[in-house]
Coordinates of N, CA and C in Angstrom, one line a residue:
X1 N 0.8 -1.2 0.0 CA 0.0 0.0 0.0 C 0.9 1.3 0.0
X2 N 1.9 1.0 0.9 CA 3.1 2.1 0.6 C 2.8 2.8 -1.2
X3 N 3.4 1.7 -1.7 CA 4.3 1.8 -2.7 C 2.9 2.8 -3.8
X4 N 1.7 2.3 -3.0 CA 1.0 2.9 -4.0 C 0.5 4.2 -3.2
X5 N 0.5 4.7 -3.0 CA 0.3 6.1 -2.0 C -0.5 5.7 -1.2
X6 N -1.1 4.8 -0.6 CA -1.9 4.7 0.7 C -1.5 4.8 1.5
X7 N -1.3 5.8 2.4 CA -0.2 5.6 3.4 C -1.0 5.1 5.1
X8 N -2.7 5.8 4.4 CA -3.4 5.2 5.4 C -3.3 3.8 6.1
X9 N -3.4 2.9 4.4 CA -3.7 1.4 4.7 C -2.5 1.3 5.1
X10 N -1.4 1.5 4.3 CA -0.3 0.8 4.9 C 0.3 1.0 6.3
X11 N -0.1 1.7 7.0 CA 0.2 2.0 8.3 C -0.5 1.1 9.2
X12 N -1.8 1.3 8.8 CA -2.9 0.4 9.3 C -1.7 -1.4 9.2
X13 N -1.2 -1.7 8.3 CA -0.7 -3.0 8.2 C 0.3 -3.0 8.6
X14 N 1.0 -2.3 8.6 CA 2.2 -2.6 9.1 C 2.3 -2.3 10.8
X15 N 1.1 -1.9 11.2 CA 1.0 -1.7 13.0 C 0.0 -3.3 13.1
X16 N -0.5 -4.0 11.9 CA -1.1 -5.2 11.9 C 0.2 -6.1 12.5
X17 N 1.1 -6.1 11.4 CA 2.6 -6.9 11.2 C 3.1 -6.4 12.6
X18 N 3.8 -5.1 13.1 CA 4.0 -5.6 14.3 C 3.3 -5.7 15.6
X19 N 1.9 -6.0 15.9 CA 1.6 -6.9 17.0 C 1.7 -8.2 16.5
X20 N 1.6 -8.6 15.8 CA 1.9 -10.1 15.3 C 3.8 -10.7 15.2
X21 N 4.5 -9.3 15.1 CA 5.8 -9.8 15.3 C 5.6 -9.9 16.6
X22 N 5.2 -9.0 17.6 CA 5.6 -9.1 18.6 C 4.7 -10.2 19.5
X23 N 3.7 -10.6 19.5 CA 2.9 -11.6 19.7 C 4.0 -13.3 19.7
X24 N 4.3 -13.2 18.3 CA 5.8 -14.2 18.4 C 6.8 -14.3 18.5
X25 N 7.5 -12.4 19.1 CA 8.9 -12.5 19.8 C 9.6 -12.6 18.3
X26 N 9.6 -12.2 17.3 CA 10.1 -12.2 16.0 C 10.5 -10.5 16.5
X27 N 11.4 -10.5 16.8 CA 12.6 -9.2 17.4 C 12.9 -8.7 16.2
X28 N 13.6 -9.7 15.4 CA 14.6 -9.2 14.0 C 13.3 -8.0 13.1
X29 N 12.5 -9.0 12.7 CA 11.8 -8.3 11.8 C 10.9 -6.4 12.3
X30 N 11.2 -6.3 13.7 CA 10.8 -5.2 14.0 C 11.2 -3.9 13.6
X31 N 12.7 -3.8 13.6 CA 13.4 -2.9 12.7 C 12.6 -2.0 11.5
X32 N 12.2 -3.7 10.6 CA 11.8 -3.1 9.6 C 10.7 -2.5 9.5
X33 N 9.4 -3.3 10.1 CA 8.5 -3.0 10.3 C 7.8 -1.3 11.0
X34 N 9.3 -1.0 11.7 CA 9.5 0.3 12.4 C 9.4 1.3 11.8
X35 N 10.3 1.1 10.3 CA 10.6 1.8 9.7 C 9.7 2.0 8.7
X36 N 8.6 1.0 8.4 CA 7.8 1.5 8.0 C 6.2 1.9 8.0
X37 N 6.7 2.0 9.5 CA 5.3 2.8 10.0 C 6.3 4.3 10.1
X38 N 7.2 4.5 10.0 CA 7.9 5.4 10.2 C 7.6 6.4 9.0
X39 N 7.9 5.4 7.8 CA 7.9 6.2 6.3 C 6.2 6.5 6.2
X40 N 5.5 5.8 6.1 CA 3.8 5.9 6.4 C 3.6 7.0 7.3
X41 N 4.0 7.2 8.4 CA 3.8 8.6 9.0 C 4.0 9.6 8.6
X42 N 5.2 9.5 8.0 CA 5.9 10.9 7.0 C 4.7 11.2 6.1
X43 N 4.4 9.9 5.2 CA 3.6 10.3 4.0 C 2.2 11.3 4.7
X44 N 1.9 10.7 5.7 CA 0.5 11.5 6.1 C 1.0 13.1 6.8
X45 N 2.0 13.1 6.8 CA 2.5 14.8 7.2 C 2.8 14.3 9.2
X46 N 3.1 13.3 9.6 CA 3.1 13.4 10.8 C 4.4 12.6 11.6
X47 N 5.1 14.0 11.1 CA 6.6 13.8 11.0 C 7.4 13.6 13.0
X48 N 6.8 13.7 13.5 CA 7.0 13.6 14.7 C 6.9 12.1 15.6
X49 N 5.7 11.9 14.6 CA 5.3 10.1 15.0 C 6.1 9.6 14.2
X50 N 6.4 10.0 13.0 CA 7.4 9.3 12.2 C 8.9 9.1 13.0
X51 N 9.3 10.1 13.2 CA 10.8 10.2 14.0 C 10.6 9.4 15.2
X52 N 9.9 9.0 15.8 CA 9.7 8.1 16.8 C 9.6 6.6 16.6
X53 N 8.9 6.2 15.4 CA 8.9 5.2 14.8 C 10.5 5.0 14.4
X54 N 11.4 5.8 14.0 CA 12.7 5.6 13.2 C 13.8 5.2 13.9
X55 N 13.5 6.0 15.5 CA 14.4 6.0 16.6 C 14.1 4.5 17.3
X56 N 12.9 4.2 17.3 CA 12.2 2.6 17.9 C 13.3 1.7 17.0
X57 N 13.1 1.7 15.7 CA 13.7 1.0 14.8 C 15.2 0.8 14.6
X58 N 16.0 2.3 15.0 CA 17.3 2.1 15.3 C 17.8 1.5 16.4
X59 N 17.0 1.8 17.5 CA 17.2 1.0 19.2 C 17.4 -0.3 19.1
X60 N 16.2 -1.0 18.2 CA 15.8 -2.2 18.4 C 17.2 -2.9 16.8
X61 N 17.0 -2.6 15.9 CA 18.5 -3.0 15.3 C 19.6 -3.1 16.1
X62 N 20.5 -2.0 16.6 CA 21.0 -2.2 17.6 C 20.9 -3.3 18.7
X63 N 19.8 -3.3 19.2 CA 19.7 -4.6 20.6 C 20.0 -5.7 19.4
X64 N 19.0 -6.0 18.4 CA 19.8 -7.3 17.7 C 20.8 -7.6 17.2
X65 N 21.8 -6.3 16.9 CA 22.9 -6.7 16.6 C 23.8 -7.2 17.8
X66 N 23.4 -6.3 18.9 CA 24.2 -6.9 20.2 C 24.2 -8.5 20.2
X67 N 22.6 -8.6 20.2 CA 22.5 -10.4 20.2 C 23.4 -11.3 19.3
X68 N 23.3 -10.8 18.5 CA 24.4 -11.3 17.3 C 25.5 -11.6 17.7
X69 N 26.5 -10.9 17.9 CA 27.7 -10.4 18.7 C 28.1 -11.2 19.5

């Protein structure tokens, strides 16, 4: 929905995708998912929720890469 200018829907799904990452502890894929409720925020002009989504997303890469390590 991104890709097509929804930024509605796609936010809507991708805050679907992460209770569902997080429901099964699927850590890795949060990142991404972060980032894009992040970009989806932007698109609707709400650039403050977005920067909070970006910063979640860089935290949580970081904690995984620790795990890695």
């Amino acid at each position: 929905y991104y890709s097509l200018g929804e930024m509605a829907a796609a936010l809507n799904y991708y805050q679907r995708a992460l209770a569902l990452a997080e429901t099964y502890g699927n850590l890795r894929s949060n990142p991404m998912i972060l980032t894009g409720l992040g970009a989806s925020s932007m698109g609707l002009g709400e650039n403050e929720k977005a920067r909070r989504f970006y910063e979640q997303a860089l935290s949580l890469q970081r904690e995984v890469k620790d795990r890695r390590n």
